[in-house]
Amino acid sequence: MTSATTRDRAEEIVAAVGGPANVLSLTHCATRLRFELKDASVVDRATLEKVPGVMGAVPQSGDRYQVVVGGAVQSVYTQIVNLPSMKGVGAAGQSDADVKAAARSKARGKVAWLDAFFEYLSDSFRPLLGVLLGASLIIAFTAVLDALGVVDFRAADKPAGWVFVDAMWRSVFYFLPIMVAYNAAKKLEIDPWVGATVMGALMTPNFISLSDPTAFAGTVCTTNATLGTDSCVADVFGLPLQLNDYGGQVFVPLIMVAVLALVYKMLKRIFPENIQMVFVPFFSMVVMIPVTAFLIGPLGIWLGSGLGSGLAWLNGNAPIAFAIIIPLLYPFLVPLGLHWPLNALMLVNIGTLGYDFIQGPMGAWNFACFGATAGVLFLAWRDKDVQMRQTATGALAAGLLGGISEPSLYGIHLRYKRIYPRMLVGCLTGGLIIGIFGGVNTSIFAFTSLLTIPVFEPMALYAIAVAAAFAVSMVLVIVSDYRTAEQKAEALEARRQAEADLALEASAGAPAPTPPADAAPTATLLAPLAGTLVPLAEVKDAVFSSKALGDGVGVVPADDATTLDVLAPVTGTLITLPDSRHAYGIKTDDAVEVLVHVGIDTVNMAGDGFTSAVTKGDRVTAGEVLGTVDVAAVRAAGYDTTTLVTVINTRSLAGVTPRPAGPVVPGDAVVDVVP
């Protein structure tokens, strides 16, 4: 179908539901468009059902309306929301961004300056997520080669090729201060290149060369006996300048840009607009480069080192408490975007101590998060929940391979409140193992994924801890489910609807069989089993009672019925037979499409109580046994035993007339058909 034709279809659907002005919101499930309307009474159902590709229209309670379009629902939905006339119309349900905003709004808004501070931190780091992840994966690659003994990446005399590989990931961390300064300046709405330039000045070869006492007589260097590091002070215009290695530092650019923003905006008020482009950056650099070099730089180094030392003290004196607190804290920090300060401290630890002790316990949280996602994925596969299966598969892949928890959090965990308590047990388990056995360190910054396990020491302890966190969360989610009873019922109903819609779509698209030379036109549909004939209007299922799957009848088996044969109501080709064996789709030689649906919601029984004597593609004769149903088992499982017989392509036939209600036996005529 061409894009123009698809757009026409989208416009016709919107027009039939009352136009864009009548649409409050729109979302979709696996097979249906779900409209929330201002007034459902204005929907032109007859016109809607004539739109090419629309298989049915189903009114819901209130002003909600569903349009059945089958497997093409995603493309139709996209076309509708992209229509110029639909601009501004909301989407029902919450996107991942909505979930994130809702989570953050719970803890924010009470103290404005604190909100602004954390937003400043988050937005200074968030754009760097991609390059940080890329560097992390390069590190993972090198760590695997190191663990396998291919090359010793910690050796001082590595071949040039592997030194070059080191440069690939070190570029991100060494120049991180410049990147953070750029983002921070952009967040505060000043020229980001000025922020990057000020920070870059402290990382130039010229600045670094000041620490060489052989080249500059005024430079004095001392050695810290505890840390084994050199500290140099240079004489610059008669003033003492403490020299530091600013590679990988993050507190310095954050503090510097906050001050720069005040200076920059003050200068914009001083200079006329026509000369601001020249003098505002100039004076900003003249003021801020010295201020940063002499004051802010040393202050930022001191602040980062102090915080790192405090956490190091806690880790050294109460390792179990530290290893438990970190993984239990992260699940609440990440949704609020408050985890970036801790991430910054990891980089500070590596720069000052040569290793970091936060990432190990953090890995317990990450893998507990991924384990909960794996549990959801298992249940989605079991329940044939296609939409959740797709969401969980993508989130789990992003987590295990990239160490990214956000797809799991915003796509699943924050939407289902039962997940968090189970995930926290996994966090506690992993943290406890790390704490009891002495902690885990790493000498590099890496996203905690399967690929980065080799960068942690001791690797075996870390692997056991994260595996335990993953397994505990996954098992708890599988055993106790992640949904409430109401959410499970909703999901099962959506699945049943999707299966019926897709069966309808499949049968409608199946090629018509070549009729035998002596084939007679289809005139009647026969009762598939014994019971009481009832009109569709009395069937307790909105899809069938609304005739979205065509006109027909229901047959209610007797209360004392046990196991019954299900007979073919017409002669034709079996084109639909789900694995659950609760439904049969038959297409006659003259293209009458008949659906026999045994029970209501019985798809949830997953085939229990059903057998089939035929296979998809078989030719069946009216009155032939298609399979059996254990009516008693269906009733015991709590499902309605009413068996539906509908002509799903009713609209394309000359006539479909249900017979009057009353008792029937197998083989009785129940529907008259005029092809």
XYZ file of C-alpha atoms in Angstrom:
675
model
C 0.000 0.000 0.000
C 1.433 3.394 -0.924
C 2.016 6.042 1.708
C -0.649 8.225 0.101
C -3.199 5.416 0.348
C -2.227 4.761 3.952
C -2.601 8.459 4.734
C -6.039 8.472 3.115
C -7.026 5.521 5.291
C -5.819 7.334 8.394
C -7.801 10.440 7.457
C -10.934 8.366 6.785
C -10.681 6.689 10.200
C -10.276 10.020 11.987
C -13.177 11.531 10.039
C -15.434 8.562 10.867
C -14.826 8.886 14.617
C -15.931 12.518 14.541
C -12.811 14.314 13.320
C -9.712 15.487 15.200
C -11.764 17.787 17.416
C -13.599 14.758 18.821
C -10.408 12.845 19.707
C -9.111 13.353 23.228
C -6.393 10.735 23.006
C -5.302 7.724 21.007
C -3.223 4.646 21.739
C -3.123 1.102 20.417
C -2.676 -2.515 21.488
C -1.469 -5.385 19.317
C -4.345 -5.173 16.826
C -6.620 -2.251 17.733
C -6.662 1.511 17.723
C -8.052 2.740 21.053
C -9.746 6.138 20.920
C -10.795 8.259 23.875
C -13.461 10.552 22.410
C -15.325 13.621 23.565
C -18.578 12.185 22.254
C -18.763 8.578 21.036
C -22.322 9.044 19.792
C -21.121 10.951 16.716
C -19.040 8.005 15.425
C -20.240 6.845 12.002
C -19.771 3.124 12.540
C -21.037 2.087 9.122
C -18.576 4.391 7.363
C -15.775 3.372 9.725
C -16.231 -0.325 8.950
C -16.091 0.382 5.210
C -12.611 1.929 5.433
C -10.112 -0.392 3.686
C -8.166 -2.382 6.266
C -10.682 -1.854 9.070
C -12.050 -5.202 10.212
C -14.480 -3.927 12.780
C -15.438 -1.105 15.124
C -16.200 -1.854 18.781
C -17.824 0.739 21.069
C -16.660 0.565 24.690
C -17.982 1.942 27.951
C -18.080 5.710 28.253
C -16.724 7.555 25.232
C -14.089 4.989 24.321
C -13.996 3.314 20.932
C -11.844 0.569 19.439
C -11.087 0.118 15.745
C -9.827 -3.340 14.709
C -7.085 -3.132 12.062
C -5.049 -6.276 12.805
C -1.295 -6.563 12.481
C -0.950 -3.229 10.653
C -2.020 -1.323 13.758
C 1.391 0.265 14.398
C 1.684 1.772 10.908
C -1.934 2.992 10.930
C -1.441 4.513 14.384
C 1.730 6.275 13.242
C -0.016 7.659 10.165
C -2.893 8.989 12.269
C -0.750 10.724 14.886
C 1.388 12.246 12.111
C -1.604 13.809 10.359
C -1.338 17.623 10.484
C -4.905 17.776 11.767
C -3.995 15.537 14.732
C -1.233 17.805 15.970
C -1.702 18.436 19.658
C -3.913 15.416 20.244
C -2.519 13.430 23.172
C -1.671 9.762 23.365
C -3.546 7.726 25.929
C -1.415 5.900 28.428
C 2.062 6.893 29.512
C 5.153 6.977 27.379
C 8.528 6.244 28.967
C 9.100 9.997 29.145
C 5.783 10.417 30.984
C 6.757 7.727 33.482
C 10.120 9.411 34.045
C 8.502 12.815 34.552
C 5.940 11.364 36.968
C 8.634 9.617 38.996
C 10.678 12.777 39.263
C 7.724 14.994 40.104
C 7.053 12.967 43.271
C 10.307 14.084 44.828
C 10.760 17.463 43.187
C 9.093 20.826 43.327
C 9.262 21.474 47.070
C 12.670 23.203 47.096
C 13.203 25.082 43.844
C 16.949 25.673 44.157
C 17.561 22.008 44.990
C 15.520 20.941 41.957
C 17.569 23.293 39.764
C 20.819 21.953 41.229
C 20.036 18.333 40.433
C 18.740 19.215 36.988
C 22.019 21.048 36.389
C 24.009 17.965 37.381
C 21.867 15.577 35.344
C 21.823 17.670 32.176
C 25.580 18.167 32.351
C 26.147 14.407 32.168
C 23.120 12.961 30.363
C 24.185 13.949 26.800
C 27.465 12.094 27.395
C 25.762 8.773 28.012
C 26.462 7.518 24.480
C 30.210 8.190 24.471
C 30.567 6.931 28.037
C 28.849 3.707 27.024
C 31.027 3.438 23.918
C 34.187 3.860 25.984
C 32.864 1.344 28.504
C 32.418 -1.288 25.792
C 35.967 -0.683 24.490
C 37.185 -1.177 28.061
C 35.145 -4.387 28.274
C 36.784 -5.632 25.086
C 40.267 -4.933 26.433
C 39.415 -6.506 29.796
C 38.259 -9.713 28.118
C 41.503 -9.907 26.117
C 43.458 -9.244 29.308
C 41.570 -11.970 31.191
C 42.224 -14.437 28.365
C 45.922 -13.631 28.422
C 45.977 -12.262 24.878
C 47.637 -9.016 25.970
C 48.491 -7.404 29.307
C 46.801 -4.026 29.149
C 48.352 -2.980 32.458
C 51.883 -3.466 31.212
C 54.025 -0.365 30.691
C 55.586 -1.707 27.491
C 52.494 -2.548 25.420
C 52.818 -2.619 21.627
C 51.858 0.582 19.807
C 48.619 -0.923 18.504
C 47.288 -1.616 21.967
C 48.421 1.795 23.207
C 46.286 3.201 20.398
C 43.318 1.129 21.659
C 43.891 2.648 25.113
C 43.711 6.106 23.552
C 40.293 5.278 22.087
C 38.615 4.996 25.476
C 40.880 7.320 27.463
C 39.926 10.175 25.135
C 36.443 10.197 26.657
C 37.585 10.208 30.276
C 40.578 12.522 29.886
C 38.611 15.213 28.050
C 35.478 14.650 30.139
C 35.919 18.019 31.946
C 35.675 19.878 28.619
C 32.566 17.895 27.614
C 30.925 18.482 31.006
C 31.753 22.184 30.827
C 30.136 22.413 27.383
C 26.925 20.721 28.545
C 26.787 22.648 31.813
C 27.157 25.981 29.979
C 24.442 24.954 27.548
C 22.165 24.081 30.476
C 22.708 27.542 32.016
C 21.995 29.169 28.635
C 25.387 30.714 27.992
C 27.810 30.118 25.112
C 28.860 26.464 25.619
C 32.097 26.995 23.698
C 33.244 29.563 26.253
C 32.741 27.003 29.015
C 34.649 24.375 27.041
C 37.453 26.846 26.283
C 37.955 27.870 29.915
C 38.225 24.241 30.984
C 40.380 23.366 27.998
C 42.939 26.037 28.960
C 43.818 23.997 32.066
C 44.440 20.895 29.965
C 46.734 22.329 27.297
C 50.365 21.154 27.002
C 51.401 24.726 27.927
C 49.580 24.616 31.255
C 50.763 21.085 32.012
C 54.384 22.061 31.267
C 54.320 24.497 34.202
C 54.740 21.492 36.495
C 58.247 20.841 35.152
C 60.727 22.361 37.671
C 63.589 21.918 35.220
C 61.898 24.247 32.764
C 60.520 26.750 35.301
C 62.705 27.668 38.233
C 59.759 28.982 40.204
C 57.975 25.626 40.197
C 58.297 23.595 43.396
C 57.146 19.957 43.561
C 56.638 17.777 46.645
C 55.827 14.085 46.897
C 52.947 12.741 48.991
C 54.440 9.721 50.749
C 51.023 8.170 51.417
C 49.568 8.435 47.940
C 52.851 8.399 46.042
C 51.784 11.418 43.993
C 53.575 14.674 43.151
C 52.070 18.053 43.932
C 53.506 21.102 42.206
C 53.093 24.829 42.754
C 54.214 27.281 40.036
C 55.062 30.953 40.382
C 52.815 32.862 37.940
C 53.192 36.665 38.022
C 54.347 36.359 41.599
C 51.304 34.349 42.664
C 51.408 30.675 43.733
C 49.464 28.459 41.300
C 48.656 24.935 42.452
C 48.984 22.614 39.487
C 46.692 19.624 39.138
C 45.942 17.019 36.530
C 42.422 17.974 35.498
C 41.924 14.999 33.167
C 38.777 13.142 34.197
C 37.742 15.766 36.786
C 34.064 16.697 36.885
C 33.585 18.881 39.954
C 35.892 21.577 38.587
C 33.903 22.236 35.364
C 30.609 22.095 37.258
C 31.712 24.766 39.738
C 33.498 26.812 37.075
C 30.479 27.018 34.744
C 28.173 28.052 37.589
C 30.456 31.050 38.237
C 31.006 31.651 34.520
C 27.248 31.953 34.006
C 27.116 34.858 36.472
C 30.047 36.612 34.800
C 28.797 35.961 31.270
C 25.261 37.255 31.927
C 26.602 40.304 33.752
C 28.822 41.134 30.764
C 25.831 40.800 28.412
C 24.045 43.459 30.441
C 27.077 45.739 30.267
C 27.918 45.584 26.561
C 25.533 46.674 23.786
C 24.105 43.827 21.738
C 26.005 44.739 18.567
C 29.426 44.154 20.218
C 28.550 41.322 22.587
C 29.864 38.618 20.241
C 33.391 40.023 20.581
C 33.692 41.358 24.101
C 31.512 39.007 26.155
C 33.523 35.843 25.283
C 36.790 37.822 25.520
C 36.232 39.197 29.012
C 34.666 35.910 30.139
C 37.881 34.102 29.206
C 40.133 36.798 30.667
C 38.297 36.612 33.985
C 37.419 32.945 34.284
C 40.597 31.186 33.112
C 42.710 32.748 35.910
C 39.914 32.340 38.488
C 39.562 28.688 37.547
C 43.307 28.019 37.519
C 44.063 29.750 40.837
C 40.890 29.148 42.825
C 38.124 26.974 41.376
C 40.408 24.223 40.080
C 42.135 23.489 43.400
C 38.795 23.890 45.214
C 37.106 21.354 42.936
C 39.970 18.890 43.361
C 39.788 19.300 47.139
C 36.000 18.885 47.192
C 36.047 15.743 45.052
C 38.897 14.233 47.022
C 37.159 15.018 50.308
C 33.909 13.356 49.305
C 35.783 10.374 47.909
C 37.823 10.042 51.084
C 34.658 10.135 53.192
C 33.098 7.313 51.221
C 36.390 5.448 51.265
C 36.390 5.716 55.066
C 32.855 4.311 55.209
C 33.795 1.537 52.794
C 36.892 0.716 54.853
C 35.266 0.823 58.287
C 31.792 -0.510 57.505
C 32.131 -2.404 54.216
C 28.967 -4.465 54.691
C 26.838 -1.392 55.402
C 28.360 0.429 52.411
C 27.857 -2.525 50.065
C 24.202 -2.755 51.115
C 23.399 0.978 51.105
C 24.640 1.641 47.552
C 22.510 -0.967 45.696
C 19.455 -0.133 47.818
C 19.903 3.589 47.166
C 20.370 3.505 43.399
C 16.835 2.273 42.482
C 15.488 5.487 43.993
C 18.216 7.834 42.741
C 18.175 6.808 39.074
C 14.470 7.579 38.373
C 15.006 11.012 39.910
C 18.217 11.641 37.985
C 20.094 12.033 41.270
C 22.682 9.332 40.631
C 25.055 11.526 38.620
C 26.876 12.951 41.671
C 27.778 9.397 42.707
C 28.890 8.656 39.156
C 31.085 11.743 39.326
C 32.619 10.480 42.570
C 33.516 7.222 40.853
C 35.652 9.180 38.398
C 37.196 11.180 41.244
C 38.069 7.980 43.115
C 39.808 6.550 40.057
C 41.767 9.768 39.589
C 42.851 10.150 43.226
C 42.911 6.625 44.656
C 43.622 4.749 41.435
C 40.502 2.604 41.914
C 36.792 2.896 42.640
C 34.742 0.956 45.193
C 31.245 2.266 44.346
C 30.762 0.544 40.990
C 30.908 -2.967 42.449
C 27.901 -2.577 44.780
C 26.192 -0.539 42.055
C 26.474 -3.605 39.821
C 24.288 -5.499 42.301
C 21.508 -2.965 41.725
C 21.886 -3.046 37.962
C 21.742 -6.819 37.724
C 18.813 -7.000 40.160
C 17.061 -4.569 37.813
C 17.906 -6.724 34.785
C 16.829 -9.867 36.639
C 13.401 -8.364 37.310
C 13.158 -7.559 33.600
C 14.088 -11.162 32.762
C 11.292 -12.347 35.050
C 8.832 -10.099 33.237
C 10.091 -11.413 29.899
C 9.582 -15.018 31.045
C 5.982 -14.279 32.030
C 5.377 -12.381 28.791
C 6.559 -15.405 26.768
C 4.444 -17.735 28.857
C 1.349 -15.558 28.533
C 1.997 -14.747 24.859
C 1.957 -11.032 25.664
C 3.552 -9.770 22.464
C 3.768 -6.122 23.463
C 5.411 -6.740 26.842
C 7.659 -9.375 25.283
C 8.998 -6.783 22.841
C 9.469 -4.178 25.572
C 11.207 -6.576 27.961
C 13.442 -8.077 25.257
C 14.778 -4.661 24.249
C 15.204 -3.541 27.864
C 17.027 -6.745 28.846
C 19.373 -6.532 25.860
C 20.179 -2.881 26.684
C 20.873 -3.886 30.274
C 22.923 -7.039 29.900
C 24.981 -5.794 26.948
C 25.152 -2.075 27.663
C 24.555 -1.722 31.395
C 21.675 0.704 30.746
C 18.863 0.436 33.301
C 16.574 3.218 32.059
C 14.657 1.099 29.472
C 13.814 -1.394 32.215
C 12.919 1.286 34.740
C 10.774 3.568 32.602
C 9.443 0.900 30.258
C 8.446 -1.653 32.902
C 9.412 -1.314 36.568
C 7.893 2.078 37.369
C 4.663 1.042 35.626
C 4.146 -2.021 37.828
C 4.487 -1.334 41.545
C 4.899 -4.995 42.478
C 8.330 -5.142 40.825
C 10.263 -2.784 43.110
C 9.969 -4.771 46.382
C 11.136 -7.922 44.590
C 13.966 -6.087 42.872
C 15.142 -4.617 46.184
C 15.524 -8.121 47.612
C 17.867 -8.870 44.708
C 19.795 -5.631 45.414
C 20.142 -6.602 49.058
C 21.335 -10.104 48.154
C 24.045 -8.893 45.788
C 25.193 -6.113 48.130
C 25.349 -8.473 51.090
C 27.575 -10.931 49.210
C 29.949 -8.125 48.169
C 30.078 -6.689 51.701
C 30.591 -9.989 53.532
C 33.473 -11.048 51.331
C 35.438 -7.799 51.454
C 34.155 -5.590 48.622
C 34.838 -5.203 44.913
C 37.026 -2.586 43.199
C 37.764 -1.501 39.647
C 40.471 0.728 38.245
C 38.333 2.101 35.406
C 34.882 3.595 34.931
C 32.590 1.105 33.217
C 28.854 0.556 32.791
C 27.984 -2.598 34.730
C 27.022 -5.167 32.096
C 27.914 -8.749 31.251
C 30.726 -7.489 29.066
C 32.405 -5.489 31.846
C 32.494 -8.225 34.512
C 36.242 -8.826 33.868
C 37.179 -5.252 34.894
C 36.177 -5.879 38.530
C 38.425 -7.394 41.187
C 38.012 -9.967 42.563
C 36.140 -10.947 39.420
C 34.743 -14.212 40.823
C 33.177 -12.460 43.825
C 31.623 -9.779 41.641
C 30.281 -12.371 39.179
C 28.700 -14.407 42.004
C 27.153 -11.296 43.585
C 25.570 -9.945 40.403
C 24.394 -13.428 39.376
C 22.702 -13.831 42.759
C 21.083 -10.385 42.484
C 19.854 -11.226 38.984
C 18.526 -14.676 39.911
C 16.738 -13.592 43.098
C 14.905 -10.727 41.386
C 13.987 -12.870 38.386
C 12.665 -15.784 40.455
C 10.646 -13.534 42.774
C 9.001 -11.800 39.810
C 8.234 -15.120 38.105
C 6.828 -16.736 41.256
C 4.696 -13.820 42.455
C 4.092 -12.029 39.111
C 4.639 -8.360 38.441
C 0.965 -7.505 37.923
C -1.986 -7.105 40.216
C -5.035 -9.298 39.607
C -6.671 -6.419 37.734
C -3.630 -5.858 35.525
C -3.441 -9.573 34.716
C -7.117 -9.614 33.749
C -6.562 -6.567 31.531
C -3.575 -8.177 29.824
C -5.441 -11.448 29.246
C -8.387 -9.625 27.737
C -6.082 -7.672 25.426
C -4.396 -10.894 24.396
C -7.697 -12.595 23.673
C -8.814 -9.642 21.590
C -5.539 -9.615 19.679
C -5.764 -13.320 18.918
C -9.324 -12.987 17.651
C -8.395 -9.961 15.548
C -5.379 -11.669 14.034
C -7.419 -14.791 13.300
C -9.927 -12.582 11.516
C -7.151 -10.863 9.571
C -5.571 -14.196 8.611
C -8.807 -15.697 7.403
C -9.750 -12.578 5.497
C -6.416 -12.603 3.696
C -6.352 -16.339 2.934
C -6.696 -17.233 -0.725
C -10.048 -18.664 -1.725
C -9.818 -22.431 -2.353
C -10.540 -23.743 -5.802
C -14.144 -25.080 -5.593
C -14.912 -28.586 -6.844
C -16.951 -28.712 -10.040
C -20.013 -29.987 -8.163
C -19.704 -27.623 -5.173
C -23.055 -26.252 -3.958
C -23.399 -22.690 -2.632
C -23.238 -22.386 1.158
C -26.773 -21.931 2.444
C -26.646 -22.739 6.164
C -24.302 -23.094 9.110
C -24.824 -26.111 11.359
C -24.689 -26.280 15.139
C -21.180 -27.449 16.177
C -22.460 -29.014 19.414
C -25.638 -29.549 21.448
C -27.131 -26.858 23.651
C -29.322 -23.775 23.600
C -29.120 -21.336 20.699
C -28.810 -17.679 21.802
C -28.440 -14.430 19.797
C -25.062 -12.672 19.842
C -26.602 -9.733 21.687
C -26.924 -11.981 24.761
C -23.318 -13.196 24.645
C -21.196 -11.829 27.493
C -18.347 -10.653 25.313
C -18.145 -7.176 23.799
C -16.259 -8.294 20.714
C -18.818 -10.919 19.682
C -21.940 -9.144 20.947
C -20.980 -6.027 18.975
C -20.618 -8.254 15.882
C -17.081 -6.979 15.337
C -16.265 -10.535 14.235
C -19.376 -10.842 12.099
C -22.998 -11.894 12.619
C -23.884 -15.310 13.980
C -25.109 -17.119 17.065
C -23.991 -18.611 20.364
C -24.636 -22.156 21.557
C -24.725 -22.685 25.337
C -24.009 -26.345 26.292
C -26.241 -28.005 28.879
C -25.217 -27.640 32.525
C -24.568 -31.357 32.827
C -22.457 -31.553 29.646
C -19.015 -33.075 30.060
C -16.872 -33.764 27.002
C -18.417 -32.794 23.665
C -17.358 -33.186 20.051
C -17.015 -29.941 18.095
C -18.380 -30.389 14.552
C -17.647 -28.389 11.423
C -20.603 -26.072 10.668
C -19.734 -25.920 6.947
C -17.676 -27.666 4.301
C -14.435 -25.928 3.395
C -10.741 -25.491 4.195
C -9.458 -25.079 7.748
C -7.401 -21.879 7.593
C -7.113 -20.986 11.297
C -6.253 -23.270 14.227
C -4.420 -21.662 17.175
C -2.166 -23.668 19.468
C -4.814 -23.395 22.181
C -7.201 -25.420 19.951
C -10.176 -23.411 21.202
C -11.099 -21.888 17.818
C -11.435 -22.966 14.189
C -11.557 -20.778 11.102
C -13.076 -22.335 7.966
C -13.294 -20.838 4.479
C -15.907 -22.411 2.198
C -15.516 -23.001 -1.512
C -17.630 -19.910 -2.214
C -15.547 -17.728 0.168
C -17.821 -17.711 3.219
C -15.514 -17.292 6.239
C -16.761 -19.006 9.391
C -15.308 -18.814 12.909
C -16.114 -21.412 15.574
C -14.949 -20.093 18.952
C -15.400 -22.614 21.786
C -16.052 -20.764 25.056
C -15.272 -17.191 26.035
C -11.742 -16.236 27.123
C -10.773 -19.906 26.820
C -7.571 -18.873 25.067
C -6.303 -18.393 28.622
C -6.563 -22.159 29.211
C -3.654 -22.599 26.783
C -5.141 -25.754 25.292
C -6.070 -27.507 28.535
C -9.377 -29.324 28.019
C -9.213 -29.089 24.213
C -8.152 -31.557 21.522
C -8.157 -31.237 17.751
C -8.724 -33.964 15.179
C -7.674 -31.789 12.236
C -4.737 -29.612 11.249
C -4.504 -26.259 9.554
C -4.967 -26.624 5.780
C -7.175 -29.717 6.019
C -10.383 -29.906 4.014
C -13.318 -30.552 6.320
C -16.919 -31.540 5.657
C -19.994 -30.145 7.395
C -20.700 -32.359 10.415
C -17.108 -33.698 10.583
C -15.501 -33.773 14.054
C -12.984 -30.944 14.386
C -11.992 -31.741 17.964
C -13.325 -32.072 21.491
C -13.887 -29.779 24.448
C -14.051 -30.792 28.113
C -16.974 -28.543 29.035
C -16.664 -29.469 32.703
C -13.003 -28.370 32.715
C -13.886 -25.061 31.053
C -16.602 -24.457 33.616
C -14.273 -25.442 36.481
C -11.674 -22.957 35.227
C -14.270 -20.204 35.558
C -14.918 -19.532 31.884
C -18.178 -19.141 29.992
C -18.834 -22.281 27.894
C -20.844 -20.481 25.199
C -19.574 -21.525 21.759
C -19.765 -18.858 19.055
C -20.408 -19.446 15.368
C -19.959 -16.296 13.283
C -19.529 -15.345 9.639
C -16.581 -13.004 9.873
C -16.947 -11.592 6.362
C -20.629 -10.787 6.920
C -20.289 -7.371 5.296
C -19.198 -8.860 1.980
C -22.142 -11.299 1.734
C -25.681 -10.722 0.491
C -27.219 -11.978 3.722
C -26.480 -13.617 7.087
C -29.568 -14.480 9.148
C -29.328 -16.194 12.563
C -32.072 -18.745 13.380
C -34.404 -18.143 16.371
C -33.244 -19.056 19.858
C -34.006 -22.496 21.245
C -32.530 -25.947 21.872
C -30.338 -27.443 19.125
C -28.476 -30.671 18.512
C -25.305 -31.120 16.432
C -26.115 -30.705 12.740
C -29.158 -28.430 13.202
C -29.172 -25.334 10.966
C -28.412 -22.253 13.082
C -27.532 -19.540 10.535
C -28.814 -18.936 7.005
C -26.320 -17.527 4.521
C -26.695 -15.915 1.101
C -23.172 -15.587 -0.465
